[in-house]
CSV table of C-alpha atoms and ligand atoms in Angstrom, one decimal:
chain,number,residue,atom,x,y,z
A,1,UNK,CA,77.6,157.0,160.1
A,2,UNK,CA,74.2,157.4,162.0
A,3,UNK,CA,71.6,159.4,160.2
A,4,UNK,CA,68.3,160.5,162.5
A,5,UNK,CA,65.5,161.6,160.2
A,6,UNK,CA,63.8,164.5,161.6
A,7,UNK,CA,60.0,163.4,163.0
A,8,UNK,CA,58.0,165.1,160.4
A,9,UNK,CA,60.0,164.2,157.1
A,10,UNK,CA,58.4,162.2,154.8
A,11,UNK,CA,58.5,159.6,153.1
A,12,UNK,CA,60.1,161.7,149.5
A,13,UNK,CA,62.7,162.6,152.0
A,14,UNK,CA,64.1,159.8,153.3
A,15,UNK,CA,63.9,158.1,150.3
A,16,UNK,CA,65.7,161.1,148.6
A,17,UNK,CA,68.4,160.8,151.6
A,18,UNK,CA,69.1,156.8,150.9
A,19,UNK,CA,69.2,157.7,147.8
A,20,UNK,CA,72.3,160.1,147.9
A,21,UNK,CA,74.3,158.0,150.9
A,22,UNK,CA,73.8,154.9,148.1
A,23,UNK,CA,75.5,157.6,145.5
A,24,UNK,CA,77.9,158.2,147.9
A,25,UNK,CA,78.9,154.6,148.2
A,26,UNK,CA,77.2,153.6,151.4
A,27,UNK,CA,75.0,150.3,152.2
A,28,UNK,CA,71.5,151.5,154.4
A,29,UNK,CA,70.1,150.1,157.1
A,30,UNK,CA,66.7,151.8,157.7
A,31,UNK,CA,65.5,151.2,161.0
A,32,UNK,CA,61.7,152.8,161.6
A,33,UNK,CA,60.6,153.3,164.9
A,34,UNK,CA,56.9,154.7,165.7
A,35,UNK,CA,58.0,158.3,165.5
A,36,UNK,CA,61.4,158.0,164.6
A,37,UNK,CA,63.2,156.6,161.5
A,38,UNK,CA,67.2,156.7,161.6
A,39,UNK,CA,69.3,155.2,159.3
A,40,UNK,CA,72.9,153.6,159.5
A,41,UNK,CA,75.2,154.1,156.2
A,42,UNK,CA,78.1,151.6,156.1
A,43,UNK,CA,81.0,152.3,154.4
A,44,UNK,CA,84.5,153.7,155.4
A,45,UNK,CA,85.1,156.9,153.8
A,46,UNK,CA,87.7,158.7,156.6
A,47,UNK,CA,87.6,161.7,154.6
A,48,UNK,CA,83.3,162.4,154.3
A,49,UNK,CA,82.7,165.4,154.9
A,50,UNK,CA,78.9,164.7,157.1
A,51,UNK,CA,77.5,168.2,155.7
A,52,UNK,CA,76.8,166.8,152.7
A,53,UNK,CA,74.0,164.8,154.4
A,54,UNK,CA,73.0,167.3,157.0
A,55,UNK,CA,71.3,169.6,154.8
A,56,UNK,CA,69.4,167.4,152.7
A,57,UNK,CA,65.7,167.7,153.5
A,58,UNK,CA,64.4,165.5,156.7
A,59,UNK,CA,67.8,165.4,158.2
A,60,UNK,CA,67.7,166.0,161.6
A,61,UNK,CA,71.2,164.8,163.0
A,62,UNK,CA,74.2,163.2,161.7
A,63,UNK,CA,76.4,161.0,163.8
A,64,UNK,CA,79.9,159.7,163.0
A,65,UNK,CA,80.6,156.3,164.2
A,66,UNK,CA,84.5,155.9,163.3
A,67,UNK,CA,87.3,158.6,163.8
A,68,UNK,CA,88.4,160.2,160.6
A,69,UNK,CA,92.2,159.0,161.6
A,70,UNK,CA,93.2,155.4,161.9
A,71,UNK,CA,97.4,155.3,162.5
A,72,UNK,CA,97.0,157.3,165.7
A,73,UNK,CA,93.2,155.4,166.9
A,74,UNK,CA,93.1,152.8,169.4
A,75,UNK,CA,90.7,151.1,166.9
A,76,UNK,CA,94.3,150.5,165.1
A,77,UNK,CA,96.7,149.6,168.4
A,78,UNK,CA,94.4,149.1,171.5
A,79,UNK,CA,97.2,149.3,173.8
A,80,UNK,CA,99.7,152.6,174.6
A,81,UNK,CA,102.5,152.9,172.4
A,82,UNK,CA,106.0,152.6,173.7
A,83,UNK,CA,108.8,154.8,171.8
A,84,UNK,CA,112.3,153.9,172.1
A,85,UNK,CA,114.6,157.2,172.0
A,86,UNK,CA,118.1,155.6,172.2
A,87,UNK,CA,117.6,153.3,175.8
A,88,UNK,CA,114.9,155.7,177.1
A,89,UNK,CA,111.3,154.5,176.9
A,90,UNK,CA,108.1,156.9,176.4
A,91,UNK,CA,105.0,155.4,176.9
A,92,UNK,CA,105.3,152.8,179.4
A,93,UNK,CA,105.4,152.8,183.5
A,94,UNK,CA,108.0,155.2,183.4
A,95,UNK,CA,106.8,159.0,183.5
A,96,UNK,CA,109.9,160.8,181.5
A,97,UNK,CA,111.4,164.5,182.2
A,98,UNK,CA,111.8,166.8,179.6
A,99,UNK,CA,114.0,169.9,181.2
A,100,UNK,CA,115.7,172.8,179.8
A,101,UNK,CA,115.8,177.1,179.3
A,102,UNK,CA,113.4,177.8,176.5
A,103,UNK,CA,116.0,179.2,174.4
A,104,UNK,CA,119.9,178.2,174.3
A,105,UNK,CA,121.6,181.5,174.6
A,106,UNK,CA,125.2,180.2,175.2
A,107,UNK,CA,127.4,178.0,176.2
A,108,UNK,CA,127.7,178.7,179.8
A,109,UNK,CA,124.1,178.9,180.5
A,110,UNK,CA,123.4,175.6,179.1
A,111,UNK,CA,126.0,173.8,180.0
A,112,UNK,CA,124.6,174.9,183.9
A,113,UNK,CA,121.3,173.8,183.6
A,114,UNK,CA,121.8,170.6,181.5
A,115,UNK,CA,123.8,169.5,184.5
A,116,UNK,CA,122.0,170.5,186.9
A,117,UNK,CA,118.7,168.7,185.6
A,118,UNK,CA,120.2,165.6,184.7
A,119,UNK,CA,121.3,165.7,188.5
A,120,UNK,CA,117.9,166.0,189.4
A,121,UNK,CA,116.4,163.3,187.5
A,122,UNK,CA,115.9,164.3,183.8
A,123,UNK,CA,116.7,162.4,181.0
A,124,UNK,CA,115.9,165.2,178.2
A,125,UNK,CA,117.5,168.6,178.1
A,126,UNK,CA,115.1,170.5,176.2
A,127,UNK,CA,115.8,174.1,174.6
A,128,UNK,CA,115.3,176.3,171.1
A,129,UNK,CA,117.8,177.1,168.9
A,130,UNK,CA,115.3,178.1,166.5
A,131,UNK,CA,112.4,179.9,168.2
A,132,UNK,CA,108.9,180.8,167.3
A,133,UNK,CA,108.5,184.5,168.4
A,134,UNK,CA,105.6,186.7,168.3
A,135,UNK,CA,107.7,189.5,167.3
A,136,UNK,CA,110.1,189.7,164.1
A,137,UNK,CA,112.3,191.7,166.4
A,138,UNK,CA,112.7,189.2,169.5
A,139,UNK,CA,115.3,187.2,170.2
A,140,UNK,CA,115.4,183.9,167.4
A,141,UNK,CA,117.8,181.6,168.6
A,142,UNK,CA,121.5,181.0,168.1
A,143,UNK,CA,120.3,178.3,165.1
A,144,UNK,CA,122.7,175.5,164.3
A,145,UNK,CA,125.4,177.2,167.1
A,146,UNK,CA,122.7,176.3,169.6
A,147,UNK,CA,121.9,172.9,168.5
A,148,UNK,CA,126.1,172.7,169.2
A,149,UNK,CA,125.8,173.5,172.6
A,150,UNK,CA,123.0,171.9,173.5
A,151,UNK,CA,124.2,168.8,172.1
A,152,UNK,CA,127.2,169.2,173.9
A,153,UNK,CA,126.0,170.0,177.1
A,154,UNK,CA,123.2,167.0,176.7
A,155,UNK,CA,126.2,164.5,175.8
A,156,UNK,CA,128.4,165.4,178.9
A,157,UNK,CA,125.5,165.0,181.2
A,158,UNK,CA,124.2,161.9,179.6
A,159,UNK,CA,121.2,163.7,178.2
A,160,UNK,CA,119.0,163.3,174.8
A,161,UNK,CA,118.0,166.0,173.2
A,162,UNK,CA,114.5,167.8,172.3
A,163,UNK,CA,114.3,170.4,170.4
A,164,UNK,CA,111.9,172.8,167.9
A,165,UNK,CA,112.5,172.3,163.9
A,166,UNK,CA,110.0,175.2,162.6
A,167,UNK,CA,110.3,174.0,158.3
A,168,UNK,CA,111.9,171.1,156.6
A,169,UNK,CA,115.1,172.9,156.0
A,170,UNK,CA,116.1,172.4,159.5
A,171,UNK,CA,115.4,168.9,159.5
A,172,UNK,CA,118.8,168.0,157.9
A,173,UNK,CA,120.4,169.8,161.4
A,174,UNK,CA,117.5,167.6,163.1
A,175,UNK,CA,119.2,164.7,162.4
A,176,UNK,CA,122.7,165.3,163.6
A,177,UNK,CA,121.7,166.9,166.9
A,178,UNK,CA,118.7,166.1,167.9
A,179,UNK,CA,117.2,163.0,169.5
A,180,UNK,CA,113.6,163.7,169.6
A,181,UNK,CA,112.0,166.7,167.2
A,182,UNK,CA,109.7,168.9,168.6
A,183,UNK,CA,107.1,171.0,166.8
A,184,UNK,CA,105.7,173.7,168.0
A,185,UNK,CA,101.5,174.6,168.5
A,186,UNK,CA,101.8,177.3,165.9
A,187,UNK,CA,102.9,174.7,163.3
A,188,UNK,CA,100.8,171.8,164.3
A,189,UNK,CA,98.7,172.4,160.8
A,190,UNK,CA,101.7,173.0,158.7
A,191,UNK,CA,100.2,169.8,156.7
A,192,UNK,CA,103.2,169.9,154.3
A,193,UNK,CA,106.0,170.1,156.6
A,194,UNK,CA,104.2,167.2,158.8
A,195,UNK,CA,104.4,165.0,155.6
A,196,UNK,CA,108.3,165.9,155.6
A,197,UNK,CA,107.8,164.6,159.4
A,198,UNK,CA,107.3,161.5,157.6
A,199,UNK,CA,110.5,160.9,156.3
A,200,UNK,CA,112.5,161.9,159.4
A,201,UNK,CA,114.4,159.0,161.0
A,202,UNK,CA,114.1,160.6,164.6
A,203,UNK,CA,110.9,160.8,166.8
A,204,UNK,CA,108.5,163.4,166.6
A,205,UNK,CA,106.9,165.5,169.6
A,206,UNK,CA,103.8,167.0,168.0
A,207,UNK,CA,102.5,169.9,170.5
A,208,UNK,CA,98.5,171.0,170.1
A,209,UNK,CA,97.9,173.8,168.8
A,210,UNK,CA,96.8,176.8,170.2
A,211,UNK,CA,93.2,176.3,169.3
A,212,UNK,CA,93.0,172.8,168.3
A,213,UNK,CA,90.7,169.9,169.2
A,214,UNK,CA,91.4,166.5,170.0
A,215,UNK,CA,90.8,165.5,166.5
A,216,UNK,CA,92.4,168.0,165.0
A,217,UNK,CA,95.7,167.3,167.0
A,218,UNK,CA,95.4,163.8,166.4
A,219,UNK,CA,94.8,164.4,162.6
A,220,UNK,CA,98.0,165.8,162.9
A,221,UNK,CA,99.3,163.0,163.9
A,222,UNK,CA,98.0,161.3,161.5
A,223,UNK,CA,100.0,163.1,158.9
A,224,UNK,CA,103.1,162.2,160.3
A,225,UNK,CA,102.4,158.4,160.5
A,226,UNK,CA,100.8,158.0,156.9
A,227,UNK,CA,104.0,159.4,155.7
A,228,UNK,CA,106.1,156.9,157.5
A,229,UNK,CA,107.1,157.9,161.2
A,230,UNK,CA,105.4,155.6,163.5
A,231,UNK,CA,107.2,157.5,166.5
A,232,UNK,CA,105.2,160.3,167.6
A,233,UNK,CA,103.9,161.4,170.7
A,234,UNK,CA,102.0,164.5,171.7
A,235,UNK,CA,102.3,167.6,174.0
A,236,UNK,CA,99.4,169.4,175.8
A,237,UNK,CA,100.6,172.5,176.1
A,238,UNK,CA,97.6,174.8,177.3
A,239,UNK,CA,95.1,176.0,174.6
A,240,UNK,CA,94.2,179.4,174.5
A,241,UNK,CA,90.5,180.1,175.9
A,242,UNK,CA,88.6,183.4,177.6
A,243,UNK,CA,90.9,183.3,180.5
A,244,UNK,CA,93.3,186.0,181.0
A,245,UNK,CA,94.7,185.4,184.5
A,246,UNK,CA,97.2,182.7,182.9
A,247,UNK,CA,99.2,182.7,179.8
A,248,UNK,CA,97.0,179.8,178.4
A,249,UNK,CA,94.9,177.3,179.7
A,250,UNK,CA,96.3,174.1,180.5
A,251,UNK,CA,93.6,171.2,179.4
A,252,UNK,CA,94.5,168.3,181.8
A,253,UNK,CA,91.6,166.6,180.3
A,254,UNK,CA,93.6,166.4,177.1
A,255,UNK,CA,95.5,163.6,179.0
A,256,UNK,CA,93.0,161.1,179.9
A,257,UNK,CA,90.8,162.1,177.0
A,258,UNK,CA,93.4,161.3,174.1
A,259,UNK,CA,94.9,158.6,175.5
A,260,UNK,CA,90.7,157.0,175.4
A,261,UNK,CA,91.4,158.0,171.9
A,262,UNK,CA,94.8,157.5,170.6
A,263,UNK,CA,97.6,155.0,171.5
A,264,UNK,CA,100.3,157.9,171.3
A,265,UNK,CA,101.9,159.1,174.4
A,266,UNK,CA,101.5,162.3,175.8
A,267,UNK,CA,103.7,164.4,177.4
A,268,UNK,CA,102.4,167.4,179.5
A,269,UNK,CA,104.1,171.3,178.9
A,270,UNK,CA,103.0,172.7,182.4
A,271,UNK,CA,105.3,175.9,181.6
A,272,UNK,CA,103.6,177.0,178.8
A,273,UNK,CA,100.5,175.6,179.7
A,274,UNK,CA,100.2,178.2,182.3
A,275,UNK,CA,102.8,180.7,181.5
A,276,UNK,CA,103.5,181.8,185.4
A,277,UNK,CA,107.0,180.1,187.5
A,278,UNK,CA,105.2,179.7,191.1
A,279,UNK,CA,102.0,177.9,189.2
A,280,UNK,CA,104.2,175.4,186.9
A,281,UNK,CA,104.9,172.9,190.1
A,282,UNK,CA,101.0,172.2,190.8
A,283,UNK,CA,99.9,171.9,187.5
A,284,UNK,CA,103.1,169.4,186.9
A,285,UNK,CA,101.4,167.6,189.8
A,286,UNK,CA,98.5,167.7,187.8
A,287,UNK,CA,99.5,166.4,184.5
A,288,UNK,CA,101.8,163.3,186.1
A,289,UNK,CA,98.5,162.5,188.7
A,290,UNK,CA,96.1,162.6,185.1
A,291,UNK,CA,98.7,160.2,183.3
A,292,UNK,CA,101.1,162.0,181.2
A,293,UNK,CA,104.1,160.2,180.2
A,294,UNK,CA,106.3,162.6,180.4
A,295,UNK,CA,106.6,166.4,181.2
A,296,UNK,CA,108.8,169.2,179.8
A,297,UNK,CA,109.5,171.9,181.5
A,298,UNK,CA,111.7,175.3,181.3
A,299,UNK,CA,114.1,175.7,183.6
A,300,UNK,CA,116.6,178.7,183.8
A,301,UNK,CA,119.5,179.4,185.6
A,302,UNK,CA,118.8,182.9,185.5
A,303,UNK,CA,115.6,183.6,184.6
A,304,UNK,CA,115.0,187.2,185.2
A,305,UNK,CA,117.6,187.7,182.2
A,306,UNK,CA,116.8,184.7,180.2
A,307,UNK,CA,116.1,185.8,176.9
A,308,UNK,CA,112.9,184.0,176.1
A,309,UNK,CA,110.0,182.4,178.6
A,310,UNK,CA,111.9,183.6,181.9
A,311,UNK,CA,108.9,184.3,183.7
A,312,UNK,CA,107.5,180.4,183.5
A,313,UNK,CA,110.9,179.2,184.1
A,314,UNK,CA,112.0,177.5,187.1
A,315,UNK,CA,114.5,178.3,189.0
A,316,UNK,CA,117.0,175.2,189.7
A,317,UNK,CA,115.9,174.5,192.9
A,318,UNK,CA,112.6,174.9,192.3
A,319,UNK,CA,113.3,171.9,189.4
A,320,UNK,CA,114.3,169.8,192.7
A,321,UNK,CA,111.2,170.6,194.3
A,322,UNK,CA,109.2,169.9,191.4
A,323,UNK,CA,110.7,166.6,190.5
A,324,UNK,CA,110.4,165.5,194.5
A,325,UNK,CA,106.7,166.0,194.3
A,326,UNK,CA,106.1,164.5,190.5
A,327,UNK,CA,108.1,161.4,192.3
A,328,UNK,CA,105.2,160.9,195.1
A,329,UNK,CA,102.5,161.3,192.5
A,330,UNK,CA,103.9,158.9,190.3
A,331,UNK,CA,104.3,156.6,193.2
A,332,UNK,CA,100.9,156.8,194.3
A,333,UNK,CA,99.3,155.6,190.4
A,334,UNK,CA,101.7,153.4,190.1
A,335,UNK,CA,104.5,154.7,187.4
A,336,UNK,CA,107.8,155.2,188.4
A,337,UNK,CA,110.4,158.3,187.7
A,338,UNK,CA,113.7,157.4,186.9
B,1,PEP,C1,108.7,176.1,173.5
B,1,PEP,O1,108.6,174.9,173.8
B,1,PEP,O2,109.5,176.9,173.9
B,1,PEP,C2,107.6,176.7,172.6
B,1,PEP,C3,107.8,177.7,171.8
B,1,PEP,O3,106.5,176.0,172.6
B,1,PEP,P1,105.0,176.1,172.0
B,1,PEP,O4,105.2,175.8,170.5
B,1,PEP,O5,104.2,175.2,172.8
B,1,PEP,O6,104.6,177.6,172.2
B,2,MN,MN1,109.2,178.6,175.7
């Protein structure tokens, strides 16, 4: 940690200032320039909360030289992490698909779609059977039922699985259907239930949350591989900001920022991201020309009656139209789409 002394402190103060970082545990390094005097405090303390210094007297700025998380921080694996789900790599030249309705309404629909992406190039039907809704009276998913079918219809089109757990009581159904767990942006900070993450045997999809920074998100992380699951990736899936003209905002940045940061891979949710069908292909573009590893995205077979997310589903062939132009981008920076 960095400490500049404001110009006109004196001498009491920064003496009173090494004094507490030496109380809190840190060695100091005063360096004194001719109208500056800023001090370095060594010591690894993940959890110091830099307020404590910033309003002592003759503190002008703090500075934080180390990230507060280590499991997810390049500092800790200086090369991209490659998970294994069952044959299918995330995280190296290969840019994955993640496709699927947003909810599993029956057997029928899913059985459609899961075919109809894996024909297309997918390796991951996605879809909730247990859905975060704004409203108590929307529909909530079909639960276990729809882990069934989705399961099914993934295993007869030689699919994996993603798909929401929203508490630890579902994890037990996690296991037996599902090949990677996703968790939702309005659970991201659930810090119990990302402990439980921990203990899970599958991989975990971690997406940001609505209003989350970078460090929150990967702090998240961080939570899930302190209590034992090193395979997690993350999704950007649009944050929400002043704009109204789109459901969220998508942060491409996210991509090339957090990988800087983190070794995780990240996967890109144009649907949500931008919450509006005919806007979902470009901003795929997007995501797979900034880096992502993967995208997931909602397709329907119907969606004007789907029963959640229809209006940022695709249509089938738009899927096909989408996954021929993610093919040329991927091409272009070198990655490859199976
Ligand atoms: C979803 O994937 O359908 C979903 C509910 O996502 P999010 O948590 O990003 O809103
Ligand atoms: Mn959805």
């Amino acid at each position: 940690m960095v400490v500049v002394v404001q110009q006109n402190a004196s001498e009491k103060d920064i003496e009173g200032i090494i004094k507490v970082l030496h109380d809190f545990g840190f060695d100091v390094h005063r360096s004194t320039g001719v109208n500056q005097t800023v001090l370095g405090a060594i010591g690894v303390k993940p959890d110091f909360d830099t307020r404590q210094v910033e309003l002592l007297p003759g503190v002008a700025h703090v500075y934080r030289i180390t990230e507060p998380y280590k499991l997810a921080s390049r500092t800790f694996l200086n090369e991209k992490s490659v998970i294994d789900v069952g044959g299918v790599p995330i995280g190296g030249d290969t840019v994955v698909v993640m496709a699927g309705p947003c909810s599993v309404e029956n057997e029928r629909q899913i059985g459609v779609i899961a075919e109809h992406v894996a024909k297309a190039g997918a390796q991951f039907l996605r879809g909730g059977a247990f859905k975060p809704r704004t409203s108590p009276y929307a529909f909530q998913g079909l639960g276990e039922e729809g882990l069934k079918l989705m399961r099914k219809a993934a295993d007869d089109n030689g699919l994996k699985v993603i798909t929401e757990a929203m508490d630890a009581s579902q994890l037990e159904l996690m296991e037996r259907y599902a090949d990677v767990i996703q968790i939702g942006a309005r659970n991201m900070q659930n810090y119990n239930f990302l402990r439980e993450l921990g203990k899970a045997t599958k991989p975990v999809m971690l997406k940001r949350g609505l209003s989350a920074t970078f460090e929150e998100w990967l702090m998240s992380a961080e939570y899930i591989l302190s209590s034992g699951n090193k395979r997690v990736m993350l999704c950007e899936r649009g944050i929400r900001t002043f704009e109204t003209a789109t459901r969220n905002t998508m942060d491409i940045s996210a991509i090339p920022v957090v990988h800087a940061k983190s070794h995780l891979p990240i996967i890109a949710d144009p649907s949500h991201g931008i919450g509006i069908r005919d806007k979902v292909i470009p901003m795929a573009r997007a995501a797979v020309a900034a880096g992502a590893d993967g995208i997931i995205v909602e397709v329907h077979n119907d969606p004007d009656h789907a029963k959640s997310d229809g209006a940022q589903s695709l249509f089938p062939a738009q899927f096909d139209e989408m996954m021929k132009q993610v093919r040329v981008i991927a091409d272009a920076i070198g990655r490859k789409i199976v």
